[in-house]
Amino acid sequence: MRRRFKFDDYEINIIVRALVDFRNQLIAEGRYTDAVDELILKLCSVK
């Protein structure tokens, strides 16, 4: 089952910033960021 959510621009910006912070944390730990990168790209293409 797939769910769809509607976010306004402000909410999308908050989510993207949180994902970028999480991505930076993963990089600092030497872990892969592929899944987070995909989410960031998907959210940025929504705008």
PDB file of N, CA, C and O in Angstrom:
ATOM      1  N   MET A   1       0.841  -1.182   0.000  1.00  0.00           N
ATOM      2  CA  MET A   1       0.000   0.000   0.000  1.00  0.00           C
ATOM      3  C   MET A   1       0.883   1.241   0.000  1.00  0.00           C
ATOM      4  O   MET A   1       1.793   1.370   0.807  1.00  0.00           O
ATOM      5  N   ARG A   2       0.611   2.119  -0.905  1.00  0.00           N
ATOM      6  CA  ARG A   2       1.396   3.338  -1.032  1.00  0.00           C
ATOM      7  C   ARG A   2       0.580   4.509  -0.513  1.00  0.00           C
ATOM      8  O   ARG A   2      -0.597   4.637  -0.817  1.00  0.00           O
ATOM      9  N   ARG A   3       1.219   5.352   0.262  1.00  0.00           N
ATOM     10  CA  ARG A   3       0.540   6.532   0.809  1.00  0.00           C
ATOM     11  C   ARG A   3       1.119   7.780   0.176  1.00  0.00           C
ATOM     12  O   ARG A   3       2.299   7.850  -0.122  1.00  0.00           O
ATOM     13  N   ARG A   4       0.282   8.747   0.005  1.00  0.00           N
ATOM     14  CA  ARG A   4       0.722  10.033  -0.540  1.00  0.00           C
ATOM     15  C   ARG A   4       0.425  11.124   0.476  1.00  0.00           C
ATOM     16  O   ARG A   4      -0.632  11.148   1.099  1.00  0.00           O
ATOM     17  N   PHE A   5       1.375  12.011   0.622  1.00  0.00           N
ATOM     18  CA  PHE A   5       1.227  13.127   1.534  1.00  0.00           C
ATOM     19  C   PHE A   5       1.384  14.418   0.757  1.00  0.00           C
ATOM     20  O   PHE A   5       2.131  14.481  -0.214  1.00  0.00           O
ATOM     21  N   LYS A   6       0.691  15.449   1.196  1.00  0.00           N
ATOM     22  CA  LYS A   6       0.830  16.760   0.571  1.00  0.00           C
ATOM     23  C   LYS A   6       1.537  17.679   1.551  1.00  0.00           C
ATOM     24  O   LYS A   6       1.117  17.844   2.690  1.00  0.00           O
ATOM     25  N   PHE A   7       2.653  18.250   1.098  1.00  0.00           N
ATOM     26  CA  PHE A   7       3.416  19.170   1.903  1.00  0.00           C
ATOM     27  C   PHE A   7       3.505  20.501   1.179  1.00  0.00           C
ATOM     28  O   PHE A   7       3.600  20.545  -0.042  1.00  0.00           O
ATOM     29  N   ASP A   8       3.508  21.595   1.949  1.00  0.00           N
ATOM     30  CA  ASP A   8       3.737  22.891   1.319  1.00  0.00           C
ATOM     31  C   ASP A   8       5.241  23.135   1.225  1.00  0.00           C
ATOM     32  O   ASP A   8       6.053  22.328   1.690  1.00  0.00           O
ATOM     33  N   ASP A   9       5.633  24.227   0.594  1.00  0.00           N
ATOM     34  CA  ASP A   9       7.054  24.499   0.366  1.00  0.00           C
ATOM     35  C   ASP A   9       7.833  24.596   1.671  1.00  0.00           C
ATOM     36  O   ASP A   9       8.975  24.139   1.753  1.00  0.00           O
ATOM     37  N   TYR A  10       7.253  25.198   2.675  1.00  0.00           N
ATOM     38  CA  TYR A  10       7.920  25.341   3.969  1.00  0.00           C
ATOM     39  C   TYR A  10       8.236  23.973   4.573  1.00  0.00           C
ATOM     40  O   TYR A  10       9.351  23.735   5.040  1.00  0.00           O
ATOM     41  N   GLU A  11       7.265  23.083   4.540  1.00  0.00           N
ATOM     42  CA  GLU A  11       7.452  21.735   5.094  1.00  0.00           C
ATOM     43  C   GLU A  11       8.492  20.945   4.302  1.00  0.00           C
ATOM     44  O   GLU A  11       9.311  20.229   4.887  1.00  0.00           O
ATOM     45  N   ILE A  12       8.470  21.083   2.988  1.00  0.00           N
ATOM     46  CA  ILE A  12       9.451  20.394   2.159  1.00  0.00           C
ATOM     47  C   ILE A  12      10.855  20.882   2.483  1.00  0.00           C
ATOM     48  O   ILE A  12      11.790  20.085   2.588  1.00  0.00           O
ATOM     49  N   ASN A  13      11.012  22.186   2.677  1.00  0.00           N
ATOM     50  CA  ASN A  13      12.325  22.734   3.025  1.00  0.00           C
ATOM     51  C   ASN A  13      12.819  22.175   4.348  1.00  0.00           C
ATOM     52  O   ASN A  13      14.010  21.856   4.487  1.00  0.00           O
ATOM     53  N   ILE A  14      11.948  22.053   5.328  1.00  0.00           N
ATOM     54  CA  ILE A  14      12.337  21.493   6.624  1.00  0.00           C
ATOM     55  C   ILE A  14      12.778  20.045   6.465  1.00  0.00           C
ATOM     56  O   ILE A  14      13.804  19.621   7.018  1.00  0.00           O
ATOM     57  N   ILE A  15      12.025  19.261   5.696  1.00  0.00           N
ATOM     58  CA  ILE A  15      12.359  17.851   5.488  1.00  0.00           C
ATOM     59  C   ILE A  15      13.694  17.718   4.762  1.00  0.00           C
ATOM     60  O   ILE A  15      14.543  16.905   5.136  1.00  0.00           O
ATOM     61  N   VAL A  16      13.906  18.532   3.726  1.00  0.00           N
ATOM     62  CA  VAL A  16      15.162  18.467   2.966  1.00  0.00           C
ATOM     63  C   VAL A  16      16.334  18.835   3.858  1.00  0.00           C
ATOM     64  O   VAL A  16      17.378  18.165   3.833  1.00  0.00           O
ATOM     65  N   ARG A  17      16.192  19.862   4.666  1.00  0.00           N
ATOM     66  CA  ARG A  17      17.281  20.254   5.579  1.00  0.00           C
ATOM     67  C   ARG A  17      17.601  19.134   6.560  1.00  0.00           C
ATOM     68  O   ARG A  17      18.768  18.864   6.849  1.00  0.00           O
ATOM     69  N   ALA A  18      16.573  18.487   7.083  1.00  0.00           N
ATOM     70  CA  ALA A  18      16.796  17.375   8.012  1.00  0.00           C
ATOM     71  C   ALA A  18      17.504  16.224   7.305  1.00  0.00           C
ATOM     72  O   ALA A  18      18.406  15.601   7.876  1.00  0.00           O
ATOM     73  N   LEU A  19      17.113  15.944   6.070  1.00  0.00           N
ATOM     74  CA  LEU A  19      17.765  14.872   5.315  1.00  0.00           C
ATOM     75  C   LEU A  19      19.215  15.212   5.001  1.00  0.00           C
ATOM     76  O   LEU A  19      20.083  14.342   5.043  1.00  0.00           O
ATOM     77  N   VAL A  20      19.496  16.476   4.701  1.00  0.00           N
ATOM     78  CA  VAL A  20      20.875  16.895   4.434  1.00  0.00           C
ATOM     79  C   VAL A  20      21.712  16.745   5.700  1.00  0.00           C
ATOM     80  O   VAL A  20      22.852  16.265   5.645  1.00  0.00           O
ATOM     81  N   ASP A  21      21.158  17.119   6.846  1.00  0.00           N
ATOM     82  CA  ASP A  21      21.865  16.929   8.117  1.00  0.00           C
ATOM     83  C   ASP A  21      22.146  15.451   8.372  1.00  0.00           C
ATOM     84  O   ASP A  21      23.241  15.074   8.787  1.00  0.00           O
ATOM     85  N   PHE A  22      21.147  14.615   8.114  1.00  0.00           N
ATOM     86  CA  PHE A  22      21.305  13.172   8.293  1.00  0.00           C
ATOM     87  C   PHE A  22      22.355  12.625   7.341  1.00  0.00           C
ATOM     88  O   PHE A  22      23.191  11.811   7.709  1.00  0.00           O
ATOM     89  N   ARG A  23      22.342  13.122   6.097  1.00  0.00           N
ATOM     90  CA  ARG A  23      23.330  12.697   5.098  1.00  0.00           C
ATOM     91  C   ARG A  23      24.739  13.063   5.553  1.00  0.00           C
ATOM     92  O   ARG A  23      25.667  12.263   5.440  1.00  0.00           O
ATOM     93  N   ASN A  24      24.901  14.280   6.071  1.00  0.00           N
ATOM     94  CA  ASN A  24      26.211  14.707   6.564  1.00  0.00           C
ATOM     95  C   ASN A  24      26.679  13.827   7.722  1.00  0.00           C
ATOM     96  O   ASN A  24      27.868  13.515   7.831  1.00  0.00           O
ATOM     97  N   GLN A  25      25.753  13.438   8.565  1.00  0.00           N
ATOM     98  CA  GLN A  25      26.083  12.546   9.680  1.00  0.00           C
ATOM     99  C   GLN A  25      26.556  11.190   9.156  1.00  0.00           C
ATOM    100  O   GLN A  25      27.535  10.631   9.650  1.00  0.00           O
ATOM    101  N   LEU A  26      25.856  10.664   8.156  1.00  0.00           N
ATOM    102  CA  LEU A  26      26.256   9.387   7.566  1.00  0.00           C
ATOM    103  C   LEU A  26      27.634   9.478   6.929  1.00  0.00           C
ATOM    104  O   LEU A  26      28.445   8.556   7.062  1.00  0.00           O
ATOM    105  N   ILE A  27      27.906  10.575   6.248  1.00  0.00           N
ATOM    106  CA  ILE A  27      29.220  10.762   5.626  1.00  0.00           C
ATOM    107  C   ILE A  27      30.302  10.790   6.696  1.00  0.00           C
ATOM    108  O   ILE A  27      31.364  10.173   6.540  1.00  0.00           O
ATOM    109  N   ALA A  28      30.029  11.494   7.799  1.00  0.00           N
ATOM    110  CA  ALA A  28      31.012  11.572   8.890  1.00  0.00           C
ATOM    111  C   ALA A  28      31.294  10.194   9.488  1.00  0.00           C
ATOM    112  O   ALA A  28      32.409   9.929   9.954  1.00  0.00           O
ATOM    113  N   GLU A  29      30.282   9.320   9.468  1.00  0.00           N
ATOM    114  CA  GLU A  29      30.436   7.965  10.000  1.00  0.00           C
ATOM    115  C   GLU A  29      30.988   6.992   8.962  1.00  0.00           C
ATOM    116  O   GLU A  29      31.210   5.823   9.264  1.00  0.00           O
ATOM    117  N   GLY A  30      31.166   7.465   7.732  1.00  0.00           N
ATOM    118  CA  GLY A  30      31.691   6.610   6.673  1.00  0.00           C
ATOM    119  C   GLY A  30      30.671   5.625   6.131  1.00  0.00           C
ATOM    120  O   GLY A  30      31.038   4.588   5.600  1.00  0.00           O
ATOM    121  N   ARG A  31      29.396   5.953   6.251  1.00  0.00           N
ATOM    122  CA  ARG A  31      28.334   5.053   5.787  1.00  0.00           C
ATOM    123  C   ARG A  31      27.783   5.529   4.443  1.00  0.00           C
ATOM    124  O   ARG A  31      27.993   6.668   4.031  1.00  0.00           O
ATOM    125  N   TYR A  32      27.059   4.647   3.773  1.00  0.00           N
ATOM    126  CA  TYR A  32      26.473   4.966   2.471  1.00  0.00           C
ATOM    127  C   TYR A  32      25.312   5.943   2.618  1.00  0.00           C
ATOM    128  O   TYR A  32      24.551   5.888   3.574  1.00  0.00           O
ATOM    129  N   THR A  33      25.161   6.812   1.609  1.00  0.00           N
ATOM    130  CA  THR A  33      24.111   7.826   1.636  1.00  0.00           C
ATOM    131  C   THR A  33      23.133   7.676   0.476  1.00  0.00           C
ATOM    132  O   THR A  33      22.336   8.576   0.228  1.00  0.00           O
ATOM    133  N   ASP A  34      23.195   6.564  -0.236  1.00  0.00           N
ATOM    134  CA  ASP A  34      22.392   6.403  -1.457  1.00  0.00           C
ATOM    135  C   ASP A  34      20.898   6.619  -1.231  1.00  0.00           C
ATOM    136  O   ASP A  34      20.247   7.348  -1.990  1.00  0.00           O
ATOM    137  N   ALA A  35      20.338   6.013  -0.212  1.00  0.00           N
ATOM    138  CA  ALA A  35      18.891   6.116   0.026  1.00  0.00           C
ATOM    139  C   ALA A  35      18.499   7.543   0.373  1.00  0.00           C
ATOM    140  O   ALA A  35      17.481   8.057  -0.119  1.00  0.00           O
ATOM    141  N   VAL A  36      19.309   8.188   1.187  1.00  0.00           N
ATOM    142  CA  VAL A  36      19.015   9.579   1.572  1.00  0.00           C
ATOM    143  C   VAL A  36      19.144  10.492   0.359  1.00  0.00           C
ATOM    144  O   VAL A  36      18.322  11.397   0.165  1.00  0.00           O
ATOM    145  N   ASP A  37      20.157  10.252  -0.472  1.00  0.00           N
ATOM    146  CA  ASP A  37      20.330  11.045  -1.691  1.00  0.00           C
ATOM    147  C   ASP A  37      19.106  10.947  -2.597  1.00  0.00           C
ATOM    148  O   ASP A  37      18.651  11.950  -3.147  1.00  0.00           O
ATOM    149  N   GLU A  38      18.574   9.742  -2.735  1.00  0.00           N
ATOM    150  CA  GLU A  38      17.383   9.547  -3.574  1.00  0.00           C
ATOM    151  C   GLU A  38      16.190  10.311  -3.028  1.00  0.00           C
ATOM    152  O   GLU A  38      15.438  10.929  -3.796  1.00  0.00           O
ATOM    153  N   LEU A  39      16.013  10.275  -1.711  1.00  0.00           N
ATOM    154  CA  LEU A  39      14.896  11.013  -1.105  1.00  0.00           C
ATOM    155  C   LEU A  39      15.039  12.511  -1.317  1.00  0.00           C
ATOM    156  O   LEU A  39      14.054  13.198  -1.621  1.00  0.00           O
ATOM    157  N   ILE A  40      16.246  13.022  -1.158  1.00  0.00           N
ATOM    158  CA  ILE A  40      16.469  14.452  -1.345  1.00  0.00           C
ATOM    159  C   ILE A  40      16.146  14.842  -2.785  1.00  0.00           C
ATOM    160  O   ILE A  40      15.467  15.849  -3.028  1.00  0.00           O
ATOM    161  N   LEU A  41      16.589  14.050  -3.737  1.00  0.00           N
ATOM    162  CA  LEU A  41      16.311  14.346  -5.147  1.00  0.00           C
ATOM    163  C   LEU A  41      14.813  14.297  -5.444  1.00  0.00           C
ATOM    164  O   LEU A  41      14.287  15.150  -6.172  1.00  0.00           O
ATOM    165  N   LYS A  42      14.114  13.323  -4.875  1.00  0.00           N
ATOM    166  CA  LYS A  42      12.676  13.232  -5.102  1.00  0.00           C
ATOM    167  C   LYS A  42      11.943  14.444  -4.530  1.00  0.00           C
ATOM    168  O   LYS A  42      11.041  14.994  -5.162  1.00  0.00           O
ATOM    169  N   LEU A  43      12.335  14.858  -3.334  1.00  0.00           N
ATOM    170  CA  LEU A  43      11.676  16.006  -2.732  1.00  0.00           C
ATOM    171  C   LEU A  43      11.995  17.300  -3.473  1.00  0.00           C
ATOM    172  O   LEU A  43      11.137  18.172  -3.583  1.00  0.00           O
ATOM    173  N   CYS A  44      13.203  17.426  -3.965  1.00  0.00           N
ATOM    174  CA  CYS A  44      13.577  18.642  -4.694  1.00  0.00           C
ATOM    175  C   CYS A  44      12.880  18.714  -6.059  1.00  0.00           C
ATOM    176  O   CYS A  44      12.625  19.802  -6.566  1.00  0.00           O
ATOM    177  N   SER A  45      12.569  17.579  -6.633  1.00  0.00           N
ATOM    178  CA  SER A  45      11.889  17.591  -7.928  1.00  0.00           C
ATOM    179  C   SER A  45      10.407  17.908  -7.799  1.00  0.00           C
ATOM    180  O   SER A  45       9.760  18.240  -8.772  1.00  0.00           O
ATOM    181  N   VAL A  46       9.877  17.835  -6.576  1.00  0.00           N
ATOM    182  CA  VAL A  46       8.459  18.133  -6.340  1.00  0.00           C
ATOM    183  C   VAL A  46       8.196  19.626  -6.445  1.00  0.00           C
ATOM    184  O   VAL A  46       7.143  20.042  -6.891  1.00  0.00           O
ATOM    185  N   LYS A  47       9.167  20.433  -6.079  1.00  0.00           N
ATOM    186  CA  LYS A  47       8.984  21.898  -6.031  1.00  0.00           C
ATOM    187  C   LYS A  47       8.648  22.474  -7.351  1.00  0.00           C
ATOM    188  O   LYS A  47       8.862  22.319  -8.382  1.00  0.00           O
TER     189      LYS A  47
END
